[in-house]
Structure formats: C-alpha cells, structure tokens
Amino acid sequence: MESRDSIKLLKECDAGSKMAVTSLDDVMEKVENENLKKLFQETKDHHAKLGNEIHALLIEYGSEEKEPNPMAKGMSKMKTNFMMGMKDETDEVAADLITDGCNMGIKSLYKYMNQYPAADSKVKELCQRLISIEDQLRKELRSYL
C-alpha cells in the first residue's frame, strides 16, 4: 500500500509542479515589473528543481511521470491569455492569476496527501516542500495585487 500511495502522491506532485512552471511561463513574458519577473523566475526554478527530485523518486519507484490534465492546462492558458489581454495592469493581473493558481495547488496537494496517507514519509516531505513554495509565493504576491 505504501508504495502505491507514494507513487500516486508523487505523480500528483509531478503534475502540479509542471502546471506551475507552465503557468509561470505563461505570465512571465507579459510582466513589466522587474522584481515580479524575478520572483516568478526564482519560483519557476524552485519548481523545476523539485520536479527533478520528483522524477528521480518516480524512477526509484519504477513509475513514470504524470502530465497535468490537458483540459485544466488548456483552460488555464485561455484564462491567462484572456485576462492578460483585457487589462492594462498586467502585473496586477499576473499576480492575481498566479495567486489563484497557488491557492488551487495548495488545496489539491493537501487533498492528495489526505487521499494517499500511506505514502512514504520522504514523498510526503517532498509534497510539503511543494506546498511551502506555493504558500511563500502567494504571500510574496500580496504586494502586487
């Protein structure tokens, strides 16, 4: 049971990390404030680094990566393009969109941690680190809203 729960939780962390990187890429090119752009880049780098750790653990467990849900990914991109194209305050809109993404990510990751309670402690710790990255970004974005 532990191995199965570990793999499932890792896969959800993998998909979430990839979704975060994609979302950050979607808004970063339109952001004007250099400090906000730097914050997004640093966060993207944290997600990528953690993604590498996730991939290594998935290989260790003999499993494959998980891509984000294509429907969720597509809807996120459409919403981002629409919102960023409609308003002049692109930095505020970007901060708002990414804050919403952080909230959804945190909520989903806690849900999956509860859904897969037999996951290995190493996997749970990795999931907590991903939650911490999202939570920290959400806090730092407050001044841009």
mmCIF file of N, CA and C in Angstrom:
data_model
loop_
_atom_site.group_PDB
_atom_site.id
_atom_site.type_symbol
_atom_site.label_atom_id
_atom_site.label_comp_id
_atom_site.label_asym_id
_atom_site.label_seq_id
_atom_site.Cartn_x
_atom_site.Cartn_y
_atom_site.Cartn_z
ATOM 1 N N MET A 1 0.831 -1.193 0.000
ATOM 2 C CA MET A 1 0.000 0.000 0.000
ATOM 3 C C MET A 1 0.879 1.262 0.000
ATOM 4 N N GLU A 2 1.944 1.249 0.817
ATOM 5 C CA GLU A 2 2.807 2.422 0.919
ATOM 6 C C GLU A 2 3.373 2.805 -0.440
ATOM 7 N N SER A 3 3.861 1.812 -1.189
ATOM 8 C CA SER A 3 4.456 2.085 -2.496
ATOM 9 C C SER A 3 3.422 2.656 -3.463
ATOM 10 N N ARG A 4 2.210 2.082 -3.465
ATOM 11 C CA ARG A 4 1.153 2.569 -4.358
ATOM 12 C C ARG A 4 0.764 4.005 -4.011
ATOM 13 N N ASP A 5 0.570 4.292 -2.744
ATOM 14 C CA ASP A 5 0.226 5.644 -2.313
ATOM 15 C C ASP A 5 1.376 6.618 -2.614
ATOM 16 N N SER A 6 2.593 6.163 -2.419
ATOM 17 C CA SER A 6 3.758 7.012 -2.703
ATOM 18 C C SER A 6 3.801 7.390 -4.172
ATOM 19 N N ILE A 7 3.602 6.413 -5.034
ATOM 20 C CA ILE A 7 3.619 6.666 -6.477
ATOM 21 C C ILE A 7 2.498 7.622 -6.867
ATOM 22 N N LYS A 8 1.311 7.403 -6.342
ATOM 23 C CA LYS A 8 0.180 8.269 -6.694
ATOM 24 C C LYS A 8 0.402 9.698 -6.221
ATOM 25 N N LEU A 9 0.907 9.851 -5.009
ATOM 26 C CA LEU A 9 1.173 11.200 -4.493
ATOM 27 C C LEU A 9 2.292 11.863 -5.292
ATOM 28 N N LEU A 10 3.329 11.117 -5.608
ATOM 29 C CA LEU A 10 4.413 11.661 -6.426
ATOM 30 C C LEU A 10 3.908 12.122 -7.788
ATOM 31 N N LYS A 11 3.048 11.337 -8.389
ATOM 32 C CA LYS A 11 2.519 11.706 -9.707
ATOM 33 C C LYS A 11 1.704 12.994 -9.639
ATOM 34 N N GLU A 12 0.945 13.157 -8.576
ATOM 35 C CA GLU A 12 0.162 14.388 -8.426
ATOM 36 C C GLU A 12 1.091 15.583 -8.190
ATOM 37 N N CYS A 13 2.140 15.380 -7.417
ATOM 38 C CA CYS A 13 3.133 16.449 -7.215
ATOM 39 C C CYS A 13 3.817 16.786 -8.534
ATOM 40 N N ASP A 14 4.111 15.777 -9.325
ATOM 41 C CA ASP A 14 4.747 15.974 -10.622
ATOM 42 C C ASP A 14 3.861 16.820 -11.531
ATOM 43 N N ALA A 15 2.594 16.434 -11.628
ATOM 44 C CA ALA A 15 1.663 17.183 -12.475
ATOM 45 C C ALA A 15 1.497 18.615 -11.967
ATOM 46 N N GLY A 16 1.416 18.783 -10.662
ATOM 47 C CA GLY A 16 1.263 20.120 -10.089
ATOM 48 C C GLY A 16 2.479 21.000 -10.334
ATOM 49 N N SER A 17 3.637 20.420 -10.195
ATOM 50 C CA SER A 17 4.868 21.170 -10.431
ATOM 51 C C SER A 17 4.962 21.607 -11.891
ATOM 52 N N LYS A 18 4.625 20.718 -12.799
ATOM 53 C CA LYS A 18 4.652 21.054 -14.227
ATOM 54 C C LYS A 18 3.616 22.134 -14.555
ATOM 55 N N MET A 19 2.445 22.044 -13.936
ATOM 56 C CA MET A 19 1.402 23.036 -14.169
ATOM 57 C C MET A 19 1.876 24.410 -13.691
ATOM 58 N N ALA A 20 2.562 24.444 -12.563
ATOM 59 C CA ALA A 20 3.077 25.707 -12.025
ATOM 60 C C ALA A 20 4.097 26.321 -12.976
ATOM 61 N N VAL A 21 5.017 25.509 -13.477
ATOM 62 C CA VAL A 21 6.036 26.010 -14.404
ATOM 63 C C VAL A 21 5.379 26.575 -15.658
ATOM 64 N N THR A 22 4.405 25.857 -16.191
ATOM 65 C CA THR A 22 3.695 26.320 -17.392
ATOM 66 C C THR A 22 2.968 27.637 -17.126
ATOM 67 N N SER A 23 2.288 27.725 -15.998
ATOM 68 C CA SER A 23 1.547 28.944 -15.650
ATOM 69 C C SER A 23 2.484 30.133 -15.476
ATOM 70 N N LEU A 24 3.604 29.906 -14.824
ATOM 71 C CA LEU A 24 4.577 30.987 -14.638
ATOM 72 C C LEU A 24 5.134 31.437 -15.985
ATOM 73 N N ASP A 25 5.431 30.490 -16.862
ATOM 74 C CA ASP A 25 5.892 30.839 -18.207
ATOM 75 C C ASP A 25 4.854 31.673 -18.951
ATOM 76 N N ASP A 26 3.583 31.303 -18.795
ATOM 77 C CA ASP A 26 2.501 31.999 -19.500
ATOM 78 C C ASP A 26 2.402 33.471 -19.113
ATOM 79 N N VAL A 27 2.658 33.790 -17.865
ATOM 80 C CA VAL A 27 2.515 35.193 -17.426
ATOM 81 C C VAL A 27 3.830 35.970 -17.454
ATOM 82 N N MET A 28 4.941 35.269 -17.281
ATOM 83 C CA MET A 28 6.232 35.953 -17.133
ATOM 84 C C MET A 28 6.578 36.850 -18.316
ATOM 85 N N GLU A 29 6.289 36.408 -19.504
ATOM 86 C CA GLU A 29 6.663 37.195 -20.683
ATOM 87 C C GLU A 29 5.894 38.506 -20.794
ATOM 88 N N LYS A 30 4.779 38.620 -20.074
ATOM 89 C CA LYS A 30 3.956 39.821 -20.157
ATOM 90 C C LYS A 30 4.132 40.751 -18.960
ATOM 91 N N VAL A 31 4.900 40.311 -17.970
ATOM 92 C CA VAL A 31 5.112 41.096 -16.756
ATOM 93 C C VAL A 31 6.139 42.193 -17.024
ATOM 94 N N GLU A 32 5.861 43.387 -16.517
ATOM 95 C CA GLU A 32 6.747 44.528 -16.723
ATOM 96 C C GLU A 32 7.645 44.805 -15.519
ATOM 97 N N ASN A 33 7.137 44.600 -14.327
ATOM 98 C CA ASN A 33 7.890 44.879 -13.114
ATOM 99 C C ASN A 33 9.033 43.868 -12.977
ATOM 100 N N GLU A 34 10.252 44.377 -12.920
ATOM 101 C CA GLU A 34 11.430 43.501 -12.874
ATOM 102 C C GLU A 34 11.486 42.654 -11.601
ATOM 103 N N ASN A 35 11.050 43.210 -10.479
ATOM 104 C CA ASN A 35 11.042 42.439 -9.237
ATOM 105 C C ASN A 35 10.041 41.288 -9.298
ATOM 106 N N LEU A 36 8.890 41.542 -9.888
ATOM 107 C CA LEU A 36 7.880 40.496 -10.044
ATOM 108 C C LEU A 36 8.377 39.423 -11.009
ATOM 109 N N LYS A 37 8.987 39.858 -12.077
ATOM 110 C CA LYS A 37 9.542 38.921 -13.057
ATOM 111 C C LYS A 37 10.604 38.032 -12.392
ATOM 112 N N LYS A 38 11.448 38.656 -11.559
ATOM 113 C CA LYS A 38 12.496 37.917 -10.844
ATOM 114 C C LYS A 38 11.867 36.908 -9.879
ATOM 115 N N LEU A 39 10.830 37.318 -9.168
ATOM 116 C CA LEU A 39 10.119 36.430 -8.242
ATOM 117 C C LEU A 39 9.546 35.228 -8.990
ATOM 118 N N PHE A 40 8.931 35.483 -10.130
ATOM 119 C CA PHE A 40 8.372 34.391 -10.927
ATOM 120 C C PHE A 40 9.477 33.452 -11.418
ATOM 121 N N GLN A 41 10.606 34.011 -11.848
ATOM 122 C CA GLN A 41 11.705 33.177 -12.340
ATOM 123 C C GLN A 41 12.285 32.319 -11.225
ATOM 124 N N GLU A 42 12.481 32.912 -10.059
ATOM 125 C CA GLU A 42 13.011 32.151 -8.922
ATOM 126 C C GLU A 42 12.063 31.022 -8.535
ATOM 127 N N THR A 43 10.776 31.318 -8.528
ATOM 128 C CA THR A 43 9.789 30.301 -8.173
ATOM 129 C C THR A 43 9.753 29.198 -9.224
ATOM 130 N N LYS A 44 9.849 29.592 -10.473
ATOM 131 C CA LYS A 44 9.888 28.600 -11.554
ATOM 132 C C LYS A 44 11.109 27.690 -11.381
ATOM 133 N N ASP A 45 12.248 28.275 -11.037
ATOM 134 C CA ASP A 45 13.467 27.496 -10.818
ATOM 135 C C ASP A 45 13.299 26.515 -9.651
ATOM 136 N N HIS A 46 12.626 26.967 -8.573
ATOM 137 C CA HIS A 46 12.366 26.083 -7.425
ATOM 138 C C HIS A 46 11.490 24.902 -7.855
ATOM 139 N N HIS A 47 10.452 25.200 -8.642
ATOM 140 C CA HIS A 47 9.566 24.133 -9.120
ATOM 141 C C HIS A 47 10.319 23.148 -10.019
ATOM 142 N N ALA A 48 11.169 23.666 -10.876
ATOM 143 C CA ALA A 48 11.935 22.802 -11.779
ATOM 144 C C ALA A 48 12.885 21.905 -10.990
ATOM 145 N N LYS A 49 13.564 22.475 -10.001
ATOM 146 C CA LYS A 49 14.487 21.697 -9.165
ATOM 147 C C LYS A 49 13.736 20.600 -8.414
ATOM 148 N N LEU A 50 12.597 20.970 -7.839
ATOM 149 C CA LEU A 50 11.789 19.990 -7.126
ATOM 150 C C LEU A 50 11.245 18.945 -8.099
ATOM 151 N N GLY A 51 10.900 19.386 -9.301
ATOM 152 C CA GLY A 51 10.436 18.459 -10.333
ATOM 153 C C GLY A 51 11.482 17.404 -10.645
ATOM 154 N N ASN A 52 12.749 17.792 -10.659
ATOM 155 C CA ASN A 52 13.830 16.826 -10.886
ATOM 156 C C ASN A 52 13.898 15.792 -9.758
ATOM 157 N N GLU A 53 13.693 16.248 -8.536
ATOM 158 C CA GLU A 53 13.670 15.317 -7.403
ATOM 159 C C GLU A 53 12.481 14.365 -7.505
ATOM 160 N N ILE A 54 11.350 14.894 -7.919
ATOM 161 C CA ILE A 54 10.145 14.075 -8.093
ATOM 162 C C ILE A 54 10.408 13.005 -9.149
ATOM 163 N N HIS A 55 10.992 13.412 -10.278
ATOM 164 C CA HIS A 55 11.281 12.460 -11.350
ATOM 165 C C HIS A 55 12.213 11.358 -10.871
ATOM 166 N N ALA A 56 13.235 11.730 -10.106
ATOM 167 C CA ALA A 56 14.182 10.736 -9.580
ATOM 168 C C ALA A 56 13.470 9.734 -8.675
ATOM 169 N N LEU A 57 12.569 10.220 -7.833
ATOM 170 C CA LEU A 57 11.823 9.314 -6.953
ATOM 171 C C LEU A 57 10.867 8.434 -7.748
ATOM 172 N N LEU A 58 10.237 8.989 -8.763
ATOM 173 C CA LEU A 58 9.347 8.174 -9.596
ATOM 174 C C LEU A 58 10.125 7.038 -10.258
ATOM 175 N N ILE A 59 11.316 7.332 -10.727
ATOM 176 C CA ILE A 59 12.172 6.301 -11.329
ATOM 177 C C ILE A 59 12.543 5.260 -10.272
ATOM 178 N N GLU A 60 12.875 5.746 -9.072
ATOM 179 C CA GLU A 60 13.213 4.850 -7.970
ATOM 180 C C GLU A 60 12.062 3.895 -7.663
ATOM 181 N N TYR A 61 10.837 4.390 -7.752
ATOM 182 C CA TYR A 61 9.651 3.566 -7.512
ATOM 183 C C TYR A 61 9.223 2.772 -8.748
ATOM 184 N N GLY A 62 9.952 2.941 -9.855
ATOM 185 C CA GLY A 62 9.637 2.200 -11.078
ATOM 186 C C GLY A 62 8.391 2.722 -11.776
ATOM 187 N N SER A 63 8.148 4.014 -11.682
ATOM 188 C CA SER A 63 6.965 4.608 -12.293
ATOM 189 C C SER A 63 7.355 5.705 -13.277
ATOM 190 N N GLU A 64 6.349 6.205 -13.963
ATOM 191 C CA GLU A 64 6.558 7.249 -14.962
ATOM 192 C C GLU A 64 6.002 8.574 -14.482
ATOM 193 N N GLU A 65 6.352 9.619 -15.219
ATOM 194 C CA GLU A 65 5.866 10.964 -14.916
ATOM 195 C C GLU A 65 4.366 11.066 -15.181
ATOM 196 N N LYS A 66 3.791 12.139 -14.660
ATOM 197 C CA LYS A 66 2.391 12.441 -14.943
ATOM 198 C C LYS A 66 2.304 13.857 -15.465
ATOM 199 N N GLU A 67 1.666 14.005 -16.591
ATOM 200 C CA GLU A 67 1.443 15.327 -17.169
ATOM 201 C C GLU A 67 0.189 15.941 -16.538
ATOM 202 N N PRO A 68 0.130 17.259 -16.476
ATOM 203 C CA PRO A 68 -1.085 17.910 -15.979
ATOM 204 C C PRO A 68 -2.276 17.563 -16.863
ATOM 205 N N ASN A 69 -3.446 17.623 -16.287
ATOM 206 C CA ASN A 69 -4.674 17.367 -17.037
ATOM 207 C C ASN A 69 -4.731 18.332 -18.219
ATOM 208 N N PRO A 70 -4.847 17.807 -19.444
ATOM 209 C CA PRO A 70 -4.841 18.684 -20.621
ATOM 210 C C PRO A 70 -5.977 19.717 -20.613
ATOM 211 N N MET A 71 -7.128 19.334 -20.087
ATOM 212 C CA MET A 71 -8.257 20.266 -20.024
ATOM 213 C C MET A 71 -7.941 21.407 -19.059
ATOM 214 N N ALA A 72 -7.410 21.074 -17.893
ATOM 215 C CA ALA A 72 -7.054 22.111 -16.908
ATOM 216 C C ALA A 72 -5.958 23.009 -17.463
ATOM 217 N N LYS A 73 -4.991 22.413 -18.119
ATOM 218 C CA LYS A 73 -3.886 23.178 -18.689
ATOM 219 C C LYS A 73 -4.393 24.137 -19.772
ATOM 220 N N GLY A 74 -5.279 23.642 -20.622
ATOM 221 C CA GLY A 74 -5.841 24.468 -21.687
ATOM 222 C C GLY A 74 -6.702 25.596 -21.153
ATOM 223 N N MET A 75 -7.524 25.282 -20.161
ATOM 224 C CA MET A 75 -8.392 26.310 -19.571
ATOM 225 C C MET A 75 -7.553 27.381 -18.871
ATOM 226 N N SER A 76 -6.498 26.971 -18.211
ATOM 227 C CA SER A 76 -5.614 27.923 -17.543
ATOM 228 C C SER A 76 -4.970 28.862 -18.562
ATOM 229 N N LYS A 77 -4.495 28.307 -19.647
ATOM 230 C CA LYS A 77 -3.854 29.124 -20.684
ATOM 231 C C LYS A 77 -4.863 30.099 -21.295
ATOM 232 N N MET A 78 -6.081 29.628 -21.572
ATOM 233 C CA MET A 78 -7.114 30.513 -22.139
ATOM 234 C C MET A 78 -7.444 31.646 -21.179
ATOM 235 N N LYS A 79 -7.614 31.319 -19.903
ATOM 236 C CA LYS A 79 -7.942 32.345 -18.904
ATOM 237 C C LYS A 79 -6.807 33.360 -18.803
ATOM 238 N N THR A 80 -5.575 32.870 -18.784
ATOM 239 C CA THR A 80 -4.414 33.756 -18.692
ATOM 240 C C THR A 80 -4.353 34.687 -19.890
ATOM 241 N N ASN A 81 -4.471 34.138 -21.076
ATOM 242 C CA ASN A 81 -4.409 34.967 -22.284
ATOM 243 C C ASN A 81 -5.541 35.987 -22.319
ATOM 244 N N PHE A 82 -6.725 35.571 -21.926
ATOM 245 C CA PHE A 82 -7.868 36.476 -21.913
ATOM 246 C C PHE A 82 -7.669 37.605 -20.909
ATOM 247 N N MET A 83 -7.332 37.233 -19.680
ATOM 248 C CA MET A 83 -7.186 38.233 -18.616
ATOM 249 C C MET A 83 -6.009 39.174 -18.877
ATOM 250 N N MET A 84 -4.915 38.629 -19.350
ATOM 251 C CA MET A 84 -3.734 39.462 -19.598
ATOM 252 C C MET A 84 -3.943 40.378 -20.801
ATOM 253 N N GLY A 85 -4.777 39.977 -21.719
ATOM 254 C CA GLY A 85 -5.031 40.786 -22.906
ATOM 255 C C GLY A 85 -6.091 41.849 -22.713
ATOM 256 N N MET A 86 -6.908 41.699 -21.693
ATOM 257 C CA MET A 86 -8.040 42.602 -21.495
ATOM 258 C C MET A 86 -7.725 43.802 -20.611
ATOM 259 N N LYS A 87 -6.712 43.708 -19.816
ATOM 260 C CA LYS A 87 -6.461 44.756 -18.828
ATOM 261 C C LYS A 87 -5.103 45.393 -19.054
ATOM 262 N N ASP A 88 -5.000 46.646 -18.634
ATOM 263 C CA ASP A 88 -3.740 47.368 -18.748
ATOM 264 C C ASP A 88 -2.774 47.034 -17.613
ATOM 265 N N GLU A 89 -3.299 46.702 -16.455
ATOM 266 C CA GLU A 89 -2.462 46.418 -15.286
ATOM 267 C C GLU A 89 -1.990 44.975 -15.320
ATOM 268 N N THR A 90 -1.133 44.640 -16.279
ATOM 269 C CA THR A 90 -0.737 43.250 -16.474
ATOM 270 C C THR A 90 -0.029 42.656 -15.259
ATOM 271 N N ASP A 91 0.747 43.453 -14.538
ATOM 272 C CA ASP A 91 1.436 42.926 -13.366
ATOM 273 C C ASP A 91 0.440 42.518 -12.281
ATOM 274 N N GLU A 92 -0.565 43.363 -12.056
ATOM 275 C CA GLU A 92 -1.595 43.036 -11.071
ATOM 276 C C GLU A 92 -2.380 41.806 -11.497
ATOM 277 N N VAL A 93 -2.708 41.723 -12.761
ATOM 278 C CA VAL A 93 -3.456 40.573 -13.278
ATOM 279 C C VAL A 93 -2.609 39.310 -13.143
ATOM 280 N N ALA A 94 -1.326 39.396 -13.486
ATOM 281 C CA ALA A 94 -0.433 38.242 -13.365
ATOM 282 C C ALA A 94 -0.345 37.776 -11.914
ATOM 283 N N ALA A 95 -0.194 38.712 -10.995
ATOM 284 C CA ALA A 95 -0.130 38.370 -9.573
ATOM 285 C C ALA A 95 -1.424 37.710 -9.121
ATOM 286 N N ASP A 96 -2.547 38.227 -9.584
ATOM 287 C CA ASP A 96 -3.854 37.670 -9.234
ATOM 288 C C ASP A 96 -4.006 36.249 -9.777
ATOM 289 N N LEU A 97 -3.660 36.047 -11.044
ATOM 290 C CA LEU A 97 -3.780 34.721 -11.664
ATOM 291 C C LEU A 97 -2.882 33.696 -10.966
ATOM 292 N N ILE A 98 -1.656 34.083 -10.684
ATOM 293 C CA ILE A 98 -0.731 33.145 -10.045
ATOM 294 C C ILE A 98 -1.145 32.886 -8.591
ATOM 295 N N THR A 99 -1.680 33.898 -7.911
ATOM 296 C CA THR A 99 -2.198 33.675 -6.558
ATOM 297 C C THR A 99 -3.316 32.643 -6.582
ATOM 298 N N ASP A 100 -4.225 32.771 -7.547
ATOM 299 C CA ASP A 100 -5.304 31.775 -7.692
ATOM 300 C C ASP A 100 -4.719 30.387 -7.948
ATOM 301 N N GLY A 101 -3.699 30.319 -8.784
ATOM 302 C CA GLY A 101 -3.051 29.042 -9.065
ATOM 303 C C GLY A 101 -2.405 28.442 -7.823
ATOM 304 N N CYS A 102 -1.764 29.291 -7.019
ATOM 305 C CA CYS A 102 -1.165 28.821 -5.765
ATOM 306 C C CYS A 102 -2.236 28.255 -4.835
ATOM 307 N N ASN A 103 -3.343 28.982 -4.719
ATOM 308 C CA ASN A 103 -4.437 28.517 -3.865
ATOM 309 C C ASN A 103 -4.956 27.156 -4.321
ATOM 310 N N MET A 104 -5.164 26.999 -5.628
ATOM 311 C CA MET A 104 -5.644 25.722 -6.161
ATOM 312 C C MET A 104 -4.612 24.622 -5.945
ATOM 313 N N GLY A 105 -3.344 24.951 -6.155
ATOM 314 C CA GLY A 105 -2.291 23.963 -5.970
ATOM 315 C C GLY A 105 -2.188 23.484 -4.534
ATOM 316 N N ILE A 106 -2.207 24.413 -3.604
ATOM 317 C CA ILE A 106 -2.131 24.061 -2.185
ATOM 318 C C ILE A 106 -3.311 23.189 -1.792
ATOM 319 N N LYS A 107 -4.485 23.595 -2.197
ATOM 320 C CA LYS A 107 -5.701 22.837 -1.884
ATOM 321 C C LYS A 107 -5.609 21.418 -2.449
ATOM 322 N N SER A 108 -5.199 21.305 -3.696
ATOM 323 C CA SER A 108 -5.096 19.983 -4.334
ATOM 324 C C SER A 108 -4.052 19.109 -3.650
ATOM 325 N N LEU A 109 -2.900 19.682 -3.335
ATOM 326 C CA LEU A 109 -1.839 18.889 -2.715
ATOM 327 C C LEU A 109 -2.246 18.383 -1.333
ATOM 328 N N TYR A 110 -2.928 19.211 -0.550
ATOM 329 C CA TYR A 110 -3.419 18.728 0.749
ATOM 330 C C TYR A 110 -4.449 17.624 0.550
ATOM 331 N N LYS A 111 -5.303 17.787 -0.445
ATOM 332 C CA LYS A 111 -6.305 16.759 -0.746
ATOM 333 C C LYS A 111 -5.619 15.433 -1.065
ATOM 334 N N TYR A 112 -4.579 15.489 -1.908
ATOM 335 C CA TYR A 112 -3.881 14.263 -2.279
ATOM 336 C C TYR A 112 -3.104 13.668 -1.106
ATOM 337 N N MET A 113 -2.556 14.504 -0.256
ATOM 338 C CA MET A 113 -1.862 13.972 0.930
ATOM 339 C C MET A 113 -2.846 13.215 1.819
ATOM 340 N N ASN A 114 -4.080 13.730 1.929
ATOM 341 C CA ASN A 114 -5.099 13.043 2.720
ATOM 342 C C ASN A 114 -5.596 11.779 2.010
ATOM 343 N N GLN A 115 -5.621 11.841 0.688
ATOM 344 C CA GLN A 115 -6.115 10.713 -0.104
ATOM 345 C C GLN A 115 -5.122 9.546 -0.108
ATOM 346 N N TYR A 116 -3.840 9.847 0.035
ATOM 347 C CA TYR A 116 -2.793 8.820 -0.007
ATOM 348 C C TYR A 116 -1.988 8.824 1.301
ATOM 349 N N PRO A 117 -2.646 8.472 2.409
ATOM 350 C CA PRO A 117 -2.000 8.579 3.720
ATOM 351 C C PRO A 117 -0.854 7.595 3.940
ATOM 352 N N ALA A 118 -0.806 6.521 3.167
ATOM 353 C CA ALA A 118 0.239 5.515 3.363
ATOM 354 C C ALA A 118 1.509 5.842 2.570
ATOM 355 N N ALA A 119 1.542 7.015 1.948
ATOM 356 C CA ALA A 119 2.738 7.402 1.197
ATOM 357 C C ALA A 119 3.948 7.465 2.119
ATOM 358 N N ASP A 120 5.088 7.134 1.565
ATOM 359 C CA ASP A 120 6.369 7.174 2.269
ATOM 360 C C ASP A 120 6.605 8.584 2.830
ATOM 361 N N SER A 121 7.246 8.668 3.987
ATOM 362 C CA SER A 121 7.499 9.972 4.611
ATOM 363 C C SER A 121 8.358 10.863 3.712
ATOM 364 N N LYS A 122 9.248 10.278 2.943
ATOM 365 C CA LYS A 122 10.091 11.044 2.018
ATOM 366 C C LYS A 122 9.224 11.727 0.949
ATOM 367 N N VAL A 123 8.195 11.031 0.495
ATOM 368 C CA VAL A 123 7.285 11.578 -0.517
ATOM 369 C C VAL A 123 6.412 12.667 0.101
ATOM 370 N N LYS A 124 5.931 12.432 1.300
ATOM 371 C CA LYS A 124 5.117 13.444 1.985
ATOM 372 C C LYS A 124 5.928 14.717 2.230
ATOM 373 N N GLU A 125 7.201 14.551 2.596
ATOM 374 C CA GLU A 125 8.060 15.709 2.831
ATOM 375 C C GLU A 125 8.254 16.501 1.540
ATOM 376 N N LEU A 126 8.419 15.814 0.448
ATOM 377 C CA LEU A 126 8.568 16.470 -0.848
ATOM 378 C C LEU A 126 7.289 17.245 -1.203
ATOM 379 N N CYS A 127 6.147 16.635 -0.941
ATOM 380 C CA CYS A 127 4.858 17.299 -1.184
ATOM 381 C C CYS A 127 4.735 18.546 -0.311
ATOM 382 N N GLN A 128 5.163 18.452 0.942
ATOM 383 C CA GLN A 128 5.133 19.611 1.841
ATOM 384 C C GLN A 128 6.032 20.726 1.339
ATOM 385 N N ARG A 129 7.164 20.361 0.767
ATOM 386 C CA ARG A 129 8.062 21.373 0.205
ATOM 387 C C ARG A 129 7.408 22.086 -0.964
ATOM 388 N N LEU A 130 6.694 21.353 -1.781
ATOM 389 C CA LEU A 130 5.974 21.958 -2.901
ATOM 390 C C LEU A 130 4.889 22.899 -2.382
ATOM 391 N N ILE A 131 4.177 22.478 -1.367
ATOM 392 C CA ILE A 131 3.159 23.335 -0.742
ATOM 393 C C ILE A 131 3.814 24.605 -0.191
ATOM 394 N N SER A 132 4.971 24.465 0.431
ATOM 395 C CA SER A 132 5.675 25.626 1.001
ATOM 396 C C SER A 132 6.082 26.624 -0.080
ATOM 397 N N ILE A 133 6.536 26.125 -1.226
ATOM 398 C CA ILE A 133 6.901 27.009 -2.333
ATOM 399 C C ILE A 133 5.679 27.807 -2.787
ATOM 400 N N GLU A 134 4.553 27.117 -2.927
ATOM 401 C CA GLU A 134 3.312 27.777 -3.353
ATOM 402 C C GLU A 134 2.857 28.800 -2.316
ATOM 403 N N ASP A 135 2.932 28.421 -1.058
ATOM 404 C CA ASP A 135 2.487 29.311 0.011
ATOM 405 C C ASP A 135 3.372 30.554 0.099
ATOM 406 N N GLN A 136 4.666 30.368 -0.031
ATOM 407 C CA GLN A 136 5.591 31.504 0.018
ATOM 408 C C GLN A 136 5.335 32.455 -1.151
ATOM 409 N N LEU A 137 5.146 31.906 -2.332
ATOM 410 C CA LEU A 137 4.871 32.753 -3.496
ATOM 411 C C LEU A 137 3.578 33.531 -3.288
ATOM 412 N N ARG A 138 2.564 32.848 -2.800
ATOM 413 C CA ARG A 138 1.271 33.501 -2.548
ATOM 414 C C ARG A 138 1.438 34.686 -1.604
ATOM 415 N N LYS A 139 2.240 34.522 -0.567
ATOM 416 C CA LYS A 139 2.473 35.612 0.388
ATOM 417 C C LYS A 139 3.238 36.767 -0.258
ATOM 418 N N GLU A 140 4.256 36.443 -1.062
ATOM 419 C CA GLU A 140 5.060 37.478 -1.681
ATOM 420 C C GLU A 140 4.287 38.240 -2.758
ATOM 421 N N LEU A 141 3.261 37.640 -3.310
ATOM 422 C CA LEU A 141 2.478 38.292 -4.356
ATOM 423 C C LEU A 141 1.486 39.333 -3.803
ATOM 424 N N ARG A 142 1.244 39.308 -2.519
ATOM 425 C CA ARG A 142 0.256 40.229 -1.934
ATOM 426 C C ARG A 142 0.538 41.678 -2.279
ATOM 427 N N SER A 143 1.784 42.053 -2.302
ATOM 428 C CA SER A 143 2.114 43.467 -2.556
ATOM 429 C C SER A 143 1.914 43.866 -4.020
ATOM 430 N N TYR A 144 1.690 42.894 -4.892
ATOM 431 C CA TYR A 144 1.482 43.192 -6.314
ATOM 432 C C TYR A 144 0.002 43.186 -6.694
ATOM 433 N N LEU A 145 -0.855 42.773 -5.779
ATOM 434 C CA LEU A 145 -2.286 42.694 -6.086
ATOM 435 C C LEU A 145 -2.959 44.055 -6.115
#
